């Protein structure tokens, strides 16, 4: 295993532990002081610009940080993206894609021998 790949796995493990820790702290803090919890969650939301969107209200999304569903969904996405990092000189990750017909497949299915593969991301509008 290369050092880069090991660093990706360690980084993901650290992010998972951080996510569990924040979720536990937010859950406990919500019982002690809901108003302080709201301030902290809104402060965390500023990093993702979530609080700048007028359609997002704390009441709609704020309490999700303390839920098991949040842990489940975030863990699933971390697990699915594990190993999807690309490194110079290494193999490209076999990323999942959706065809124009709406079928789920992967990039690797389109590779033929050593022909280059070009992916075009665009809009039809």
C-alpha positions as a Markdown table, in Angstrom:
| # | Residue | x | y | z |
|---|---|---|---|---|
| 1 | Unk | 0.0 | 0.0 | 0.0 |
| 2 | Unk | 1.4 | 3.4 | -1.0 |
| 3 | Unk | 1.9 | 6.2 | 1.6 |
| 4 | Unk | -0.6 | 8.4 | -0.3 |
| 5 | Unk | -3.4 | 5.7 | 0.0 |
| 6 | Unk | -2.6 | 5.1 | 3.6 |
| 7 | Unk | -2.9 | 8.9 | 4.3 |
| 8 | Unk | -6.3 | 8.9 | 2.6 |
| 9 | Unk | -7.5 | 6.0 | 4.8 |
| 10 | Unk | -6.2 | 7.7 | 8.0 |
| 11 | Unk | -7.8 | 11.0 | 6.9 |
| 12 | Unk | -11.1 | 9.3 | 6.4 |
| 13 | Unk | -10.9 | 7.5 | 9.8 |
| 14 | Unk | -10.1 | 10.8 | 11.5 |
| 15 | Unk | -13.0 | 12.5 | 9.7 |
| 16 | Unk | -15.3 | 9.7 | 10.9 |
| 17 | Unk | -14.2 | 10.1 | 14.5 |
| 18 | Unk | -14.6 | 13.9 | 14.3 |
| 19 | Unk | -18.1 | 13.4 | 12.9 |
| 20 | Unk | -19.1 | 11.0 | 15.7 |
| 21 | Unk | -17.6 | 13.4 | 18.3 |
| 22 | Unk | -19.4 | 16.5 | 17.0 |
| 23 | Unk | -22.7 | 14.5 | 16.8 |
| 24 | Unk | -22.4 | 13.4 | 20.4 |
| 25 | Unk | -21.4 | 16.8 | 21.7 |
| 26 | Unk | -24.3 | 18.5 | 19.8 |
| 27 | Unk | -26.7 | 15.8 | 21.1 |
| 28 | Unk | -25.6 | 16.3 | 24.7 |
| 29 | Unk | -25.5 | 20.0 | 24.4 |
| 30 | Unk | -29.0 | 20.2 | 23.0 |
| 31 | Unk | -30.3 | 18.7 | 26.2 |
| 32 | Unk | -28.3 | 21.1 | 28.4 |
| 33 | Unk | -28.8 | 24.4 | 26.4 |
| 34 | Unk | -30.8 | 24.3 | 23.1 |
| 35 | Unk | -30.1 | 28.0 | 22.5 |
| 36 | Unk | -26.3 | 27.5 | 22.8 |
| 37 | Unk | -26.6 | 24.5 | 20.5 |
| 38 | Unk | -28.4 | 26.6 | 17.9 |
| 39 | Unk | -25.7 | 29.2 | 18.0 |
| 40 | Unk | -22.9 | 26.6 | 17.6 |
| 41 | Unk | -24.6 | 24.8 | 14.7 |
| 42 | Unk | -25.3 | 28.0 | 12.9 |
| 43 | Unk | -21.6 | 28.9 | 13.4 |
| 44 | Unk | -20.6 | 25.5 | 11.9 |
| 45 | Unk | -23.1 | 26.2 | 9.0 |
| 46 | Unk | -21.3 | 29.4 | 8.1 |
| 47 | Unk | -18.3 | 27.3 | 6.9 |
| 48 | Unk | -20.5 | 25.6 | 4.3 |
| 49 | Unk | -22.4 | 28.8 | 3.4 |
| 50 | Unk | -25.6 | 27.0 | 4.4 |
| 51 | Unk | -26.7 | 29.8 | 6.7 |
| 52 | Unk | -26.5 | 32.3 | 3.8 |
| 53 | Unk | -29.4 | 30.6 | 1.9 |
| 54 | Unk | -32.7 | 32.2 | 3.0 |
| 55 | Unk | -34.5 | 29.0 | 2.2 |
| 56 | Unk | -32.6 | 27.0 | 4.9 |
| 57 | Unk | -33.9 | 27.5 | 8.4 |
| 58 | Unk | -32.2 | 26.1 | 11.5 |
| 59 | Unk | -35.5 | 24.4 | 12.4 |
| 60 | Unk | -35.4 | 22.5 | 9.1 |
| 61 | Unk | -31.8 | 21.2 | 9.3 |
| 62 | Unk | -30.1 | 22.2 | 12.5 |
| 63 | Unk | -31.2 | 19.2 | 14.6 |
| 64 | Unk | -30.0 | 16.7 | 12.0 |
| 65 | Unk | -26.5 | 17.0 | 13.3 |
| 66 | Unk | -27.4 | 15.2 | 16.5 |
| 67 | Unk | -29.3 | 12.3 | 14.8 |
| 68 | Unk | -28.4 | 8.8 | 14.0 |
| 69 | Unk | -29.6 | 9.3 | 10.5 |
| 70 | Unk | -26.9 | 12.0 | 10.0 |
| 71 | Unk | -24.2 | 9.5 | 11.1 |
| 72 | Unk | -25.6 | 6.8 | 8.9 |
| 73 | Unk | -25.8 | 9.0 | 5.7 |
| 74 | Unk | -22.4 | 10.7 | 6.3 |
| 75 | Unk | -20.7 | 7.3 | 7.1 |
| 76 | Unk | -22.2 | 5.8 | 3.9 |
| 77 | Unk | -20.8 | 8.6 | 1.7 |
| 78 | Unk | -17.4 | 8.4 | 3.4 |
| 79 | Unk | -17.3 | 4.7 | 2.8 |
| 80 | Unk | -18.4 | 5.0 | -0.8 |
| 81 | Unk | -15.7 | 7.7 | -1.5 |
| 82 | Unk | -12.9 | 5.7 | 0.3 |
| 83 | Unk | -10.3 | 4.8 | -2.3 |
| 84 | Unk | -11.7 | 7.3 | -4.9 |
| 85 | Unk | -8.7 | 9.6 | -4.6 |
| 86 | Unk | -6.5 | 10.0 | -7.6 |
| 87 | Unk | -2.7 | 10.3 | -7.3 |
| 88 | Unk | -0.1 | 11.3 | -9.9 |
| 89 | Unk | 1.4 | 8.2 | -11.5 |
| 90 | Unk | -1.3 | 6.0 | -10.0 |
| 91 | Unk | -4.3 | 4.3 | -11.5 |
| 92 | Unk | -7.4 | 6.4 | -11.8 |
| 93 | Unk | -10.3 | 5.5 | -9.5 |
| 94 | Unk | -13.1 | 3.5 | -11.0 |
| 95 | Unk | -15.7 | 6.2 | -10.3 |
| 96 | Unk | -19.4 | 5.5 | -10.6 |
| 97 | Unk | -21.2 | 7.4 | -13.4 |
| 98 | Unk | -24.7 | 7.6 | -14.9 |
| 99 | Unk | -25.2 | 7.1 | -18.6 |
| 100 | Unk | -27.4 | 9.3 | -20.8 |
| 101 | Unk | -30.0 | 6.6 | -20.5 |
| 102 | Unk | -30.0 | 6.9 | -16.7 |
| 103 | Unk | -28.2 | 3.5 | -16.1 |
| 104 | Unk | -25.6 | 3.4 | -13.3 |
| 105 | Unk | -22.2 | 2.1 | -14.4 |
| 106 | Unk | -18.5 | 2.9 | -13.8 |
| 107 | Unk | -15.8 | 4.6 | -15.8 |
| 108 | Unk | -13.8 | 1.4 | -15.9 |
| 109 | Unk | -16.3 | -0.3 | -18.2 |
| 110 | Unk | -15.5 | 2.2 | -21.0 |
| 111 | Unk | -11.7 | 1.7 | -20.9 |
| 112 | Unk | -10.4 | -0.2 | -23.9 |
| 113 | Unk | -6.7 | -1.3 | -23.9 |
| 114 | Unk | -4.6 | 1.9 | -23.6 |
| 115 | Unk | -6.9 | 4.2 | -25.6 |
| 116 | Unk | -7.5 | 7.6 | -23.9 |
| 117 | Unk | -10.9 | 8.1 | -22.3 |
| 118 | Unk | -12.4 | 11.6 | -22.4 |
| 119 | Unk | -15.3 | 12.5 | -20.1 |
| 120 | Unk | -17.4 | 15.5 | -21.0 |
| 121 | Unk | -19.4 | 17.1 | -18.3 |
| 122 | Unk | -21.9 | 19.6 | -19.6 |
| 123 | Unk | -25.4 | 20.8 | -19.7 |
| 124 | Unk | -28.1 | 20.2 | -22.3 |
| 125 | Unk | -30.0 | 23.4 | -21.4 |
